[in-house]
Coordinates of C-alpha atoms in Angstrom, one line a residue:
Chain A
M1 CA 78.0 112.5 83.7
R2 CA 75.0 113.9 85.5
Y3 CA 76.5 116.9 87.2
H4 CA 78.3 119.8 85.6
S5 CA 81.0 120.1 88.3
Q6 CA 82.1 116.5 87.7
R7 CA 84.0 117.9 84.8
I8 CA 86.6 119.3 87.3
A9 CA 87.9 115.8 87.4
Y10 CA 88.9 116.1 83.8
A11 CA 91.5 118.8 84.5
Y12 CA 92.9 116.7 87.5
F13 CA 93.2 113.7 85.3
L14 CA 95.0 115.6 82.6
V15 CA 97.6 116.9 85.0
A16 CA 97.9 113.4 86.6
M17 CA 98.5 111.9 83.1
V18 CA 101.3 114.4 82.3
L19 CA 103.0 113.6 85.6
F20 CA 102.5 109.9 85.0
A21 CA 104.3 110.2 81.7
V22 CA 107.1 112.1 83.5
Q23 CA 107.3 109.6 86.3
V24 CA 107.7 106.5 84.1
T25 CA 110.1 108.3 81.8
I26 CA 112.4 109.2 84.7
G27 CA 112.0 105.6 85.9
L28 CA 113.3 104.4 82.5
I29 CA 116.3 106.8 82.8
M30 CA 117.0 105.3 86.2
G31 CA 116.8 101.9 84.8
W32 CA 119.5 102.9 82.3
I33 CA 121.6 104.4 85.1
Y34 CA 121.5 101.0 86.7
V35 CA 123.2 99.4 83.7
S36 CA 125.3 102.4 82.8
P37 CA 126.0 104.2 86.0
N38 CA 127.7 107.3 84.6
F39 CA 124.8 108.2 82.5
L40 CA 123.8 111.8 83.3
S41 CA 125.8 111.6 86.5
E42 CA 126.5 115.4 86.5
L43 CA 123.2 116.7 85.0
L44 CA 120.7 114.4 86.8
P45 CA 122.4 112.4 89.6
F46 CA 120.6 109.2 90.6
N47 CA 119.4 110.4 93.9
I48 CA 117.7 113.4 92.3
A49 CA 116.1 111.2 89.6
R50 CA 114.8 108.9 92.3
M51 CA 113.3 111.8 94.2
L52 CA 111.5 112.9 91.0
H53 CA 110.4 109.3 90.3
T54 CA 108.9 108.7 93.7
N55 CA 107.5 112.2 94.3
S56 CA 105.8 112.5 90.9
L57 CA 104.3 109.1 91.5
V58 CA 102.7 110.1 94.8
V59 CA 101.6 113.5 93.4
W60 CA 99.9 112.1 90.3
L61 CA 98.2 109.4 92.4
L62 CA 97.0 112.2 94.8
L63 CA 95.7 114.2 91.8
G64 CA 94.0 111.0 90.7
F65 CA 92.3 110.5 94.0
F66 CA 91.2 114.2 94.1
G67 CA 89.9 113.9 90.5
A68 CA 88.2 110.6 91.4
T69 CA 86.5 112.3 94.4
Y70 CA 85.3 115.2 92.3
Y71 CA 83.8 112.7 89.9
I72 CA 82.3 110.2 92.4
L73 CA 81.1 112.6 95.0
P74 CA 78.4 114.5 93.0
E75 CA 77.0 111.2 91.8
E76 CA 76.9 109.7 95.2
A77 CA 75.7 112.8 97.0
E78 CA 73.4 113.7 94.2
R79 CA 74.4 117.3 94.1
E80 CA 77.0 119.6 92.5
I81 CA 80.4 120.1 94.2
H82 CA 80.1 122.8 96.9
S83 CA 82.6 125.2 95.2
P84 CA 84.1 124.5 91.8
L85 CA 86.3 127.6 92.2
L86 CA 88.0 126.2 95.3
A87 CA 88.7 123.0 93.3
W88 CA 90.4 125.0 90.6
I89 CA 92.4 126.9 93.2
Q90 CA 93.4 123.6 94.8
L91 CA 94.6 122.3 91.5
G92 CA 96.5 125.5 90.9
I93 CA 98.4 125.2 94.2
F94 CA 99.3 121.6 93.3
V95 CA 100.6 122.5 89.8
L96 CA 102.6 125.4 91.3
G97 CA 104.0 123.2 94.1
T98 CA 104.9 120.4 91.6
A99 CA 106.7 122.9 89.4
G100 CA 108.5 124.3 92.4
V101 CA 109.6 120.8 93.5
V102 CA 111.0 119.9 90.1
V103 CA 113.0 123.2 89.8
T104 CA 114.2 122.8 93.4
Y105 CA 115.3 119.2 93.0
L106 CA 117.0 119.8 89.6
F107 CA 118.9 123.1 90.4
D108 CA 119.0 123.1 94.2
L109 CA 118.7 127.0 94.1
F110 CA 118.2 127.5 97.8
H111 CA 120.4 124.9 99.3
G112 CA 119.9 124.6 103.1
H113 CA 117.2 127.3 103.3
W114 CA 114.6 126.4 105.9
L115 CA 111.6 127.4 103.7
L116 CA 112.8 127.2 100.1
G117 CA 115.5 124.5 100.2
K118 CA 114.9 120.8 99.8
E119 CA 114.5 119.0 103.1
G120 CA 116.5 115.8 102.5
R121 CA 114.1 113.3 104.1
E122 CA 113.5 110.4 101.8
F123 CA 110.2 110.8 100.0
L124 CA 109.6 114.0 102.0
E125 CA 112.3 116.0 100.3
Q126 CA 109.9 118.8 99.3
P127 CA 110.8 122.3 100.5
K128 CA 108.8 123.5 103.4
W129 CA 106.8 126.0 101.3
V130 CA 105.6 123.1 99.1
K131 CA 104.7 121.0 102.1
L132 CA 102.6 124.0 103.4
G133 CA 101.1 124.4 100.0
I134 CA 100.0 120.8 100.0
A135 CA 98.5 121.2 103.5
V136 CA 96.6 124.3 102.4
A137 CA 95.3 122.7 99.2
A138 CA 94.4 119.6 101.2
V139 CA 92.4 121.7 103.7
I140 CA 90.6 123.5 100.9
F141 CA 89.9 120.1 99.3
M142 CA 88.5 118.6 102.5
Y143 CA 86.3 121.6 103.2
N144 CA 85.0 121.4 99.6
V145 CA 84.2 117.7 99.6
S146 CA 82.9 117.6 103.2
M147 CA 80.5 120.4 102.5
T148 CA 79.3 118.6 99.4
A149 CA 78.9 115.3 101.2
L150 CA 77.1 116.9 104.2
K151 CA 74.5 118.6 102.1
G152 CA 73.9 115.6 99.9
R153 CA 72.9 111.9 100.1
R154 CA 75.1 109.9 102.4
T155 CA 76.3 106.6 101.1
A156 CA 78.8 104.0 102.4
V157 CA 81.0 104.8 99.4
T158 CA 81.1 108.5 100.3
N159 CA 81.7 107.7 104.0
V160 CA 84.6 105.4 103.4
L161 CA 86.1 107.7 100.7
L162 CA 85.9 110.7 103.0
M163 CA 87.3 108.7 106.0
G164 CA 90.2 107.7 103.8
L165 CA 90.8 111.3 102.6
W166 CA 90.5 112.8 106.0
G167 CA 93.1 110.3 107.2
L168 CA 95.3 111.2 104.3
V169 CA 95.2 114.9 105.1
L170 CA 95.7 114.5 108.9
L171 CA 98.6 112.1 108.5
W172 CA 100.3 114.5 106.1
L173 CA 100.8 116.8 109.1
F174 CA 103.5 114.4 110.3
A175 CA 105.6 115.6 107.4
F176 CA 106.1 118.8 109.3
Y177 CA 107.4 117.0 112.5
N178 CA 111.1 116.5 112.0
P179 CA 112.8 115.6 115.3
A180 CA 116.6 115.9 115.5
N181 CA 116.8 112.3 116.8
L182 CA 117.0 110.1 113.6
V183 CA 115.2 107.2 115.2
L184 CA 112.2 109.4 116.2
D185 CA 112.4 111.1 112.8
K186 CA 111.9 107.7 111.1
Q187 CA 109.3 106.6 113.5
Y188 CA 107.0 109.5 112.6
W189 CA 108.1 109.5 109.0
W190 CA 106.5 106.1 108.5
W191 CA 103.2 107.6 109.8
V192 CA 103.0 109.4 106.6
I193 CA 104.5 106.8 104.2
H194 CA 103.1 103.6 105.8
L195 CA 99.8 104.8 107.2
W196 CA 99.0 106.3 103.8
V197 CA 99.7 103.3 101.5
E198 CA 98.9 100.5 104.0
G199 CA 96.2 102.4 105.9
V200 CA 94.0 105.2 104.7
W201 CA 94.8 104.9 101.0
E202 CA 93.3 101.4 101.1
L203 CA 90.0 103.0 102.3
I204 CA 90.2 105.3 99.2
M205 CA 91.0 102.3 97.0
A206 CA 88.1 100.2 98.5
A207 CA 85.7 103.2 98.0
I208 CA 86.7 103.8 94.4
L209 CA 86.6 100.1 93.6
A210 CA 83.1 99.9 95.1
F211 CA 81.9 102.8 93.0
L212 CA 83.3 101.2 89.8
M213 CA 81.7 97.9 90.7
L214 CA 78.3 99.6 91.3
K215 CA 78.5 101.2 87.9
L216 CA 80.1 98.5 85.9
T217 CA 78.3 95.4 87.2
G218 CA 75.0 96.8 88.5
V219 CA 75.2 94.8 91.7
D220 CA 72.9 96.1 94.5
R221 CA 74.4 98.8 96.6
E222 CA 73.5 96.8 99.8
V223 CA 75.8 94.0 98.8
V224 CA 78.6 96.3 97.8
E225 CA 78.4 98.1 101.2
K226 CA 78.7 94.9 103.2
W227 CA 81.9 94.0 101.4
L228 CA 83.1 97.6 101.8
Y229 CA 82.8 97.6 105.6
V230 CA 84.6 94.2 105.9
I231 CA 87.4 95.5 103.7
V232 CA 87.8 98.7 105.7
A233 CA 87.7 96.8 109.0
T234 CA 90.4 94.3 108.0
A235 CA 92.6 97.0 106.4
L236 CA 92.6 99.2 109.5
F237 CA 93.0 96.2 111.9
S238 CA 96.1 94.9 110.1
G239 CA 97.5 98.1 108.7
I240 CA 97.8 100.4 111.7
L241 CA 99.9 98.1 114.0
G242 CA 101.5 96.7 110.8
T243 CA 103.5 99.9 110.7
G244 CA 105.7 97.9 113.1
H245 CA 107.3 96.1 110.2
H246 CA 109.2 99.3 109.4
Y247 CA 110.5 99.6 112.9
Y248 CA 112.8 96.5 112.9
W249 CA 116.3 97.7 112.5
I250 CA 116.2 101.4 113.0
G251 CA 116.7 101.8 116.8
L252 CA 113.2 101.2 118.1
P253 CA 112.6 98.6 120.8
A254 CA 112.8 95.0 119.8
Y255 CA 109.2 94.1 120.6
W256 CA 108.2 95.9 117.4
Q257 CA 109.6 92.9 115.6
W258 CA 106.8 90.7 116.9
I259 CA 104.1 93.4 116.6
G260 CA 105.2 94.2 113.1
S261 CA 105.5 90.6 112.0
I262 CA 102.2 89.5 113.3
F263 CA 100.0 92.4 112.3
S264 CA 101.5 93.0 108.9
S265 CA 101.1 89.3 108.0
F266 CA 97.4 90.1 108.1
E267 CA 97.7 93.0 105.7
I268 CA 97.2 90.5 102.9
V269 CA 93.6 90.0 104.1
P270 CA 92.0 93.2 102.8
F271 CA 93.8 92.8 99.5
F272 CA 92.4 89.3 99.2
A273 CA 89.0 90.6 100.2
M274 CA 89.2 93.3 97.5
M275 CA 90.1 90.8 94.9
S276 CA 87.3 88.4 95.9
F277 CA 84.9 91.4 96.0
A278 CA 85.7 92.5 92.5
F279 CA 85.4 89.0 91.0
V280 CA 82.2 88.1 92.9
M281 CA 80.6 91.4 91.9
V282 CA 81.4 90.7 88.2
W283 CA 80.0 87.2 88.4
K284 CA 76.9 88.3 90.2
G285 CA 76.4 91.4 88.0
R286 CA 73.7 91.5 85.5
R287 CA 74.9 94.6 83.7
D288 CA 76.7 94.4 80.4
H289 CA 78.5 97.6 80.6
P290 CA 80.1 98.8 77.3
N291 CA 83.3 100.1 78.9
K292 CA 85.1 96.7 79.1
A293 CA 88.5 98.4 79.4
A294 CA 87.5 99.9 82.7
L295 CA 86.5 96.5 83.9
V296 CA 89.8 95.0 82.8
W297 CA 91.7 97.7 84.8
S298 CA 89.5 97.2 87.9
L299 CA 90.0 93.5 88.0
G300 CA 93.7 93.8 87.1
C301 CA 94.0 96.3 89.9
T302 CA 92.7 93.9 92.6
V303 CA 94.8 91.0 91.3
L304 CA 98.0 92.9 91.0
A305 CA 97.5 94.6 94.3
F306 CA 96.9 91.2 95.9
F307 CA 100.2 89.9 94.5
G308 CA 102.2 93.2 94.7
A309 CA 101.1 94.5 98.1
G310 CA 99.8 91.3 99.6
V311 CA 102.1 88.4 98.5
W312 CA 105.2 90.4 97.8
G313 CA 104.7 92.3 101.0
F314 CA 104.4 89.2 103.0
L315 CA 107.6 87.8 101.4
H316 CA 109.8 90.1 103.5
T317 CA 107.5 91.3 106.3
L318 CA 108.5 88.7 108.9
H319 CA 111.5 90.1 110.8
G320 CA 113.4 86.8 110.6
V321 CA 113.3 87.2 106.8
N322 CA 113.6 91.0 106.8
Y323 CA 116.9 90.7 108.8
Y324 CA 118.5 89.5 105.6
T325 CA 116.4 91.2 102.8
H326 CA 116.1 94.7 104.3
G327 CA 116.7 97.3 101.7
T328 CA 117.7 94.9 98.9
Q329 CA 116.1 94.6 95.5
I330 CA 113.3 92.5 97.1
T331 CA 112.0 95.8 98.5
A332 CA 112.2 97.4 95.1
A333 CA 110.3 94.5 93.6
H334 CA 107.5 94.8 96.2
G335 CA 107.4 98.6 95.9
H336 CA 106.9 98.5 92.2
L337 CA 104.2 95.9 91.9
A338 CA 102.4 97.2 95.0
F339 CA 102.1 100.8 93.9
Y340 CA 101.3 99.7 90.3
G341 CA 98.7 97.2 91.3
A342 CA 97.0 98.9 94.1
Y343 CA 97.1 102.6 93.1
V344 CA 98.3 103.1 89.5
C345 CA 95.8 100.5 88.1
L346 CA 93.1 102.0 90.4
V347 CA 93.4 105.5 89.1
L348 CA 93.8 104.3 85.5
A349 CA 90.6 102.2 85.9
L350 CA 88.7 105.3 87.0
V351 CA 90.2 107.4 84.3
T352 CA 89.2 104.8 81.7
Y353 CA 85.7 104.8 83.1
C354 CA 85.2 108.5 83.4
M355 CA 86.9 109.9 80.3
P356 CA 84.3 108.9 77.8
L357 CA 81.5 110.0 80.1
M358 CA 83.1 113.4 80.7
K359 CA 83.6 113.9 76.9
N360 CA 80.1 112.6 76.3
R361 CA 81.3 109.9 73.9
D362 CA 81.1 106.2 73.5
P363 CA 84.0 104.4 75.1
Y364 CA 86.4 104.6 72.2
N365 CA 89.8 103.0 71.7
Q366 CA 88.9 100.1 74.0
V367 CA 91.2 97.7 72.2
L368 CA 94.1 100.1 72.5
N369 CA 93.4 100.7 76.1
M370 CA 93.2 97.0 76.9
A371 CA 96.4 96.5 75.0
S372 CA 98.1 99.2 77.1
F373 CA 96.9 97.3 80.2
W374 CA 98.5 94.1 79.1
L375 CA 101.7 95.8 77.9
M376 CA 102.1 97.9 81.0
S377 CA 101.1 95.1 83.4
S378 CA 103.3 92.4 81.8
G379 CA 106.2 94.9 81.8
M380 CA 105.6 95.5 85.5
V381 CA 105.2 91.9 86.4
F382 CA 108.4 91.0 84.5
M383 CA 110.2 93.8 86.3
T384 CA 108.9 92.5 89.7
V385 CA 110.1 88.9 89.0
T386 CA 113.4 90.1 87.7
L387 CA 114.0 92.3 90.7
T388 CA 112.9 89.4 93.0
F389 CA 115.6 87.2 91.5
A390 CA 118.1 90.0 91.7
G391 CA 117.2 90.6 95.4
T392 CA 117.4 86.9 96.2
V393 CA 120.9 86.7 94.7
Q394 CA 121.9 90.0 96.3
T395 CA 120.6 88.8 99.7
H396 CA 122.7 85.7 99.5
L397 CA 125.9 87.2 98.2
Q398 CA 125.8 90.3 100.3
R399 CA 124.0 89.4 103.5
V400 CA 124.7 85.7 103.9
E401 CA 128.2 85.5 102.2
G402 CA 129.2 89.0 103.3
G403 CA 130.2 90.3 99.8
F404 CA 130.8 94.0 99.2
F405 CA 127.8 96.0 98.0
M406 CA 129.3 97.2 94.7
D407 CA 130.9 93.8 93.9
V408 CA 127.5 92.2 94.3
Q409 CA 125.8 95.0 92.2
D410 CA 128.3 94.1 89.4
G411 CA 127.1 90.5 89.6
L412 CA 123.5 91.6 89.2
A413 CA 124.1 93.4 85.8
L414 CA 122.1 90.9 83.8
F415 CA 119.0 91.4 86.0
Y416 CA 119.3 95.2 85.6
W417 CA 119.5 94.8 81.8
M418 CA 116.3 92.8 81.9
R419 CA 114.7 95.3 84.2
F420 CA 115.5 98.0 81.7
G421 CA 113.8 96.1 79.0
S422 CA 110.6 95.7 81.1
G423 CA 110.8 99.4 81.9
V424 CA 110.6 100.1 78.1
A425 CA 107.4 98.0 78.0
V426 CA 105.9 100.0 80.9
V427 CA 106.7 103.4 79.4
L428 CA 105.3 102.3 76.0
G429 CA 102.2 101.0 77.7
A430 CA 101.8 104.2 79.7
L431 CA 102.1 106.4 76.5
L432 CA 99.6 104.0 74.7
F433 CA 97.2 104.4 77.6
I434 CA 97.3 108.2 77.5
Y435 CA 96.9 108.1 73.8
A436 CA 93.9 105.8 74.1
V437 CA 92.0 107.8 76.6
L438 CA 92.8 111.3 75.4
F439 CA 92.7 111.1 71.6
P440 CA 89.7 109.9 69.8
R441 CA 90.3 107.7 66.7
R442 CA 88.3 105.5 64.4
E443 CA 88.0 102.5 66.6
V444 CA 84.7 102.7 68.5
V445 CA 83.2 99.6 70.1
K446 CA 79.4 99.7 69.6
A447 CA 77.5 99.8 72.8
G448 CA 75.7 96.5 72.1
P449 CA 72.8 95.3 74.2
V450 CA 73.6 97.8 76.9
Q451 CA 72.7 96.5 80.4
A452 CA 70.2 94.0 79.2
H453 CA 68.6 92.5 82.3
K454 CA 67.5 88.9 82.5
D455 CA 63.8 90.0 82.6
G456 CA 64.4 91.7 79.2
H457 CA 64.3 95.3 80.2
L458 CA 67.1 97.6 79.1
E459 CA 68.7 100.3 81.1
A460 CA 70.7 103.3 79.9
A461 CA 74.5 103.1 80.3
E462 CA 76.2 105.6 82.5
Chain B
M1 CA 76.4 79.8 105.9
R2 CA 76.7 83.6 105.3
L3 CA 78.3 86.3 107.3
Q4 CA 74.9 88.0 107.9
D5 CA 73.4 84.7 109.3
L6 CA 75.4 85.1 112.5
P7 CA 73.8 86.7 115.5
G8 CA 74.7 90.3 116.3
E9 CA 76.6 92.6 114.0
P10 CA 78.4 90.8 111.1
I11 CA 81.3 93.2 111.4
M12 CA 81.8 92.1 115.0
W13 CA 82.4 88.6 113.8
V14 CA 85.0 89.8 111.3
L15 CA 86.7 91.6 114.2
I16 CA 86.5 88.5 116.5
A17 CA 88.0 86.3 113.8
S18 CA 90.8 88.8 113.2
E19 CA 91.5 89.0 116.9
L20 CA 91.6 85.2 117.4
L21 CA 94.0 84.9 114.4
V22 CA 96.3 87.5 115.8
F23 CA 96.5 86.0 119.2
A24 CA 96.9 82.5 117.7
A25 CA 99.8 83.9 115.6
G26 CA 101.3 85.4 118.8
I27 CA 101.0 82.2 120.8
T28 CA 102.4 80.1 117.9
A29 CA 105.4 82.5 117.6
M30 CA 106.0 82.2 121.3
A31 CA 105.9 78.4 121.1
G32 CA 108.3 78.5 118.3
V33 CA 110.8 80.8 120.1
R34 CA 110.4 78.6 123.2
L35 CA 111.9 75.7 121.3
T36 CA 115.1 77.6 120.9
D37 CA 115.6 78.1 124.7
P38 CA 113.3 75.7 126.7
A39 CA 115.3 76.1 129.9
G40 CA 115.4 79.9 129.8
F41 CA 111.7 80.0 129.1
A42 CA 110.9 77.7 132.0
A43 CA 113.1 79.7 134.3
A44 CA 111.5 83.0 133.2
Q45 CA 108.0 81.5 133.5
A46 CA 108.7 80.3 137.1
Q47 CA 109.0 83.9 138.2
L48 CA 105.3 84.6 137.4
H49 CA 102.6 84.6 140.0
G50 CA 100.3 81.8 138.8
W51 CA 97.8 82.3 141.6
M52 CA 97.0 85.8 140.3
A53 CA 96.3 84.4 136.9
A54 CA 94.1 81.7 138.4
L55 CA 92.2 84.4 140.3
N56 CA 91.8 86.4 137.1
T57 CA 90.5 83.4 135.2
A58 CA 87.8 82.9 137.8
I59 CA 86.9 86.6 137.7
L60 CA 86.8 86.8 133.9
V61 CA 84.8 83.6 133.4
T62 CA 82.3 84.7 136.0
S63 CA 82.0 88.0 134.2
G64 CA 81.4 86.2 131.0
F65 CA 78.5 84.4 132.7
F66 CA 76.9 87.8 133.5
A67 CA 77.4 89.0 130.0
A68 CA 75.5 85.9 128.8
R69 CA 72.7 86.5 131.3
A70 CA 72.5 90.1 130.1
E71 CA 72.1 89.0 126.5
R72 CA 69.3 86.6 127.5
A73 CA 67.6 89.3 129.6
C74 CA 67.7 91.7 126.7
R75 CA 66.1 89.2 124.3
R76 CA 63.3 88.6 126.9
G77 CA 62.8 92.4 127.0
D78 CA 64.0 92.6 130.6
R79 CA 65.8 95.9 130.3
R80 CA 66.7 96.2 134.0
G81 CA 68.1 92.6 134.1
A82 CA 70.1 93.3 130.9
R83 CA 71.7 96.5 132.4
V84 CA 72.5 94.7 135.7
G85 CA 74.1 91.8 133.8
L86 CA 76.2 94.2 131.7
A87 CA 77.2 96.2 134.7
L88 CA 78.4 93.1 136.6
A89 CA 80.2 91.8 133.5
A90 CA 82.0 95.2 133.2
L91 CA 82.7 95.1 137.0
G92 CA 84.4 91.8 136.5
G93 CA 86.5 93.3 133.7
A94 CA 87.5 96.1 136.0
G95 CA 88.4 93.6 138.8
F96 CA 90.5 91.7 136.2
L97 CA 92.4 94.8 135.3
A98 CA 93.0 95.6 138.9
V99 CA 94.6 92.2 139.6
K100 CA 96.6 92.4 136.4
A101 CA 97.9 95.9 137.4
V102 CA 99.0 94.5 140.8
E103 CA 100.7 91.6 138.9
Y104 CA 102.5 93.8 136.4
A105 CA 103.7 96.1 139.3
G106 CA 105.1 93.1 141.1
D107 CA 106.9 91.9 137.9
L108 CA 108.4 95.3 137.3
R109 CA 109.5 95.6 140.9
A110 CA 111.3 92.3 140.5
G111 CA 113.1 93.8 137.5
L112 CA 111.2 91.8 135.0
G113 CA 110.8 94.1 132.0
M114 CA 109.9 93.6 128.4
E115 CA 113.5 93.2 127.4
S116 CA 114.5 90.9 130.3
H117 CA 114.0 87.7 128.3
P118 CA 112.2 86.8 125.1
F119 CA 109.6 85.1 127.3
F120 CA 108.8 88.4 129.0
T121 CA 108.6 90.1 125.6
F122 CA 105.8 87.7 124.7
Y123 CA 104.3 87.8 128.2
Y124 CA 103.9 91.6 128.1
L125 CA 102.8 91.8 124.5
L126 CA 100.2 89.0 124.7
T127 CA 98.8 89.8 128.2
G128 CA 99.1 93.5 127.5
F129 CA 97.2 93.3 124.2
H130 CA 94.6 91.2 126.1
A131 CA 94.3 93.7 128.9
A132 CA 93.8 96.4 126.3
H133 CA 90.9 94.4 124.9
V134 CA 89.4 94.0 128.4
L135 CA 89.6 97.8 128.7
F136 CA 88.0 98.3 125.3
G137 CA 85.5 95.6 126.1
I138 CA 84.3 97.5 129.2
G139 CA 83.7 100.4 126.9
V140 CA 81.8 98.2 124.5
L141 CA 79.6 96.9 127.3
A142 CA 78.9 100.4 128.5
L143 CA 78.0 101.5 125.0
V144 CA 75.5 98.7 124.3
A145 CA 74.0 99.3 127.7
I146 CA 72.8 102.8 126.6
R147 CA 70.3 101.8 123.9
L148 CA 69.9 98.1 124.8
R149 CA 69.2 96.9 121.3
T150 CA 69.3 93.1 121.1
E151 CA 71.6 93.0 118.1
E152 CA 74.1 95.4 119.8
V153 CA 74.0 93.6 123.1
Q154 CA 74.6 90.4 121.3
A155 CA 77.6 92.0 119.5
G156 CA 78.9 93.3 122.8
A157 CA 78.5 90.0 124.6
A158 CA 80.2 88.2 121.7
F159 CA 83.2 90.5 121.9
W160 CA 83.3 90.0 125.7
H161 CA 83.2 86.2 125.3
M162 CA 86.1 86.6 122.7
V163 CA 88.1 88.4 125.4
D164 CA 87.3 85.6 127.8
L165 CA 88.2 82.9 125.3
V166 CA 91.5 84.6 124.5
W167 CA 92.5 84.7 128.2
V168 CA 91.7 81.0 128.5
L169 CA 93.9 80.3 125.4
L170 CA 96.7 82.5 126.8
L171 CA 96.7 80.9 130.2
P172 CA 98.3 77.5 129.4
P173 CA 101.2 78.7 127.2
V174 CA 102.0 81.7 129.3
Y175 CA 101.5 80.4 132.9
L176 CA 101.2 76.6 132.8
L177 CA 103.0 74.8 130.0
G178 CA 106.7 74.6 130.2

């Protein structure tokens, strides 16, 4: 850590890790509700648990992105963050808003109130005051990081990262537009949900990966930047009109079926490019970085994102297929592995990389950290495969044979039991990860011949 | 062969490859759907004005010729020749769009909308996307005409030839085959 203000990231990551633990724990509770549907039905109904599960995921990933930016930007711009105070205020707003959301969802104190009550739009259930708080915090954040970037060195990593973050913030504004017509409501609703995860978040992902590759492999910046621009171009090219794959059966004109099918089929390209990028950089890299766990997470991120977002997304993106699979467990399978691979692994990779540096220590607990990667990832992959089978059976029984929803759900019980088991692995893996990065223990991997170059000269690790 | 060995801007080649793939996917999808209703597609196709498409092909290919002349002039250092070539190419694009607008207006007057028949869904989507690229291409030609850097003019001309190529690829399945 070269700049004092990079330490702001530490607080963001801490809050993110707490929410991460909450998110997966609620996920496990929901996994249990699937096999035992009356569990907590009065205290924590399934729809409320689902809101907490999805909302806390998005918020902790956002905090991860903000923390990542506060860590990466000073190093790229070669100067301190414009105003650390604003960064703390921003975090405060987020913590307050998150607490408000949890209380509002659990107790529904201001039912129907325009400002204080929950809004009822899937994933955008937050009360208006929280939405406004997020907008204010986002503006503070963008001001702070843009000022930092403008005054400092401009790099492709900074440019792409800021482009992604500006897109994230501007698209959030569509959360405030809630037309009475349900079709229009959903049309714009996807501009937040889809254009985030399949648009601007991919830019953030590419920028963070590029930073990690620069640090971990020591490949020339020039090479990394070329890849970065290609990834960005293919992500935007496919992702923006790819929004059409959400417009199939919700009342929008039928031509969206072709626009959505064709463009979203190409959404696999940037994920393939990111995977190739990461592996080529590691092969080309001359640097023997001591933080192997960060490398495992980075590579795992690109592979699982390729399969979760790319392959599993393509599985049901063609409208002829989606006609049958829409809203079945196939969607759940894709959603879990895509978010896990693309964004969870990404933030955990950066956390793994930054934590030792921010604490000014050697990368400790590497073996534990890597064990958590394998435990969590195999749990998630198993869950994805289980849900894919469940979704295939469900599609056939319900959509082809015309069975009743709840009858079919009964028939899927075995899959839901297996999914619960994989959920246990994910939660244990998550707790293990948090333990490994936050709590120092005996196991320290010696920093070996750090960054020994072929010509024999040694370079300090960072 | 590496990406950076291609003339012009590497990122332009990524865009060109992506565009060609998308149009290829669209044409393939149309051919697939045509198999489900050959008679309906033929009847729908018969209502188009093929001569306007023929006229537009001549206009666009000619404009591609001027774009190629502009690129050569720019490499020779003939700035005036380059600008004239780019302007003529862009003028061809504008002419193409004018003819296309007349054609669309005629189609719509005849009651042939996007939802009239699956053929017309593809017709409007494919030629509409192409027309949007012509419009965008005119902008690109104008932009590269300002600074007249060889690399940029090459990239602009490459994009313009791609627009040209896509039209020639669209012509048979949309207007001729059936």
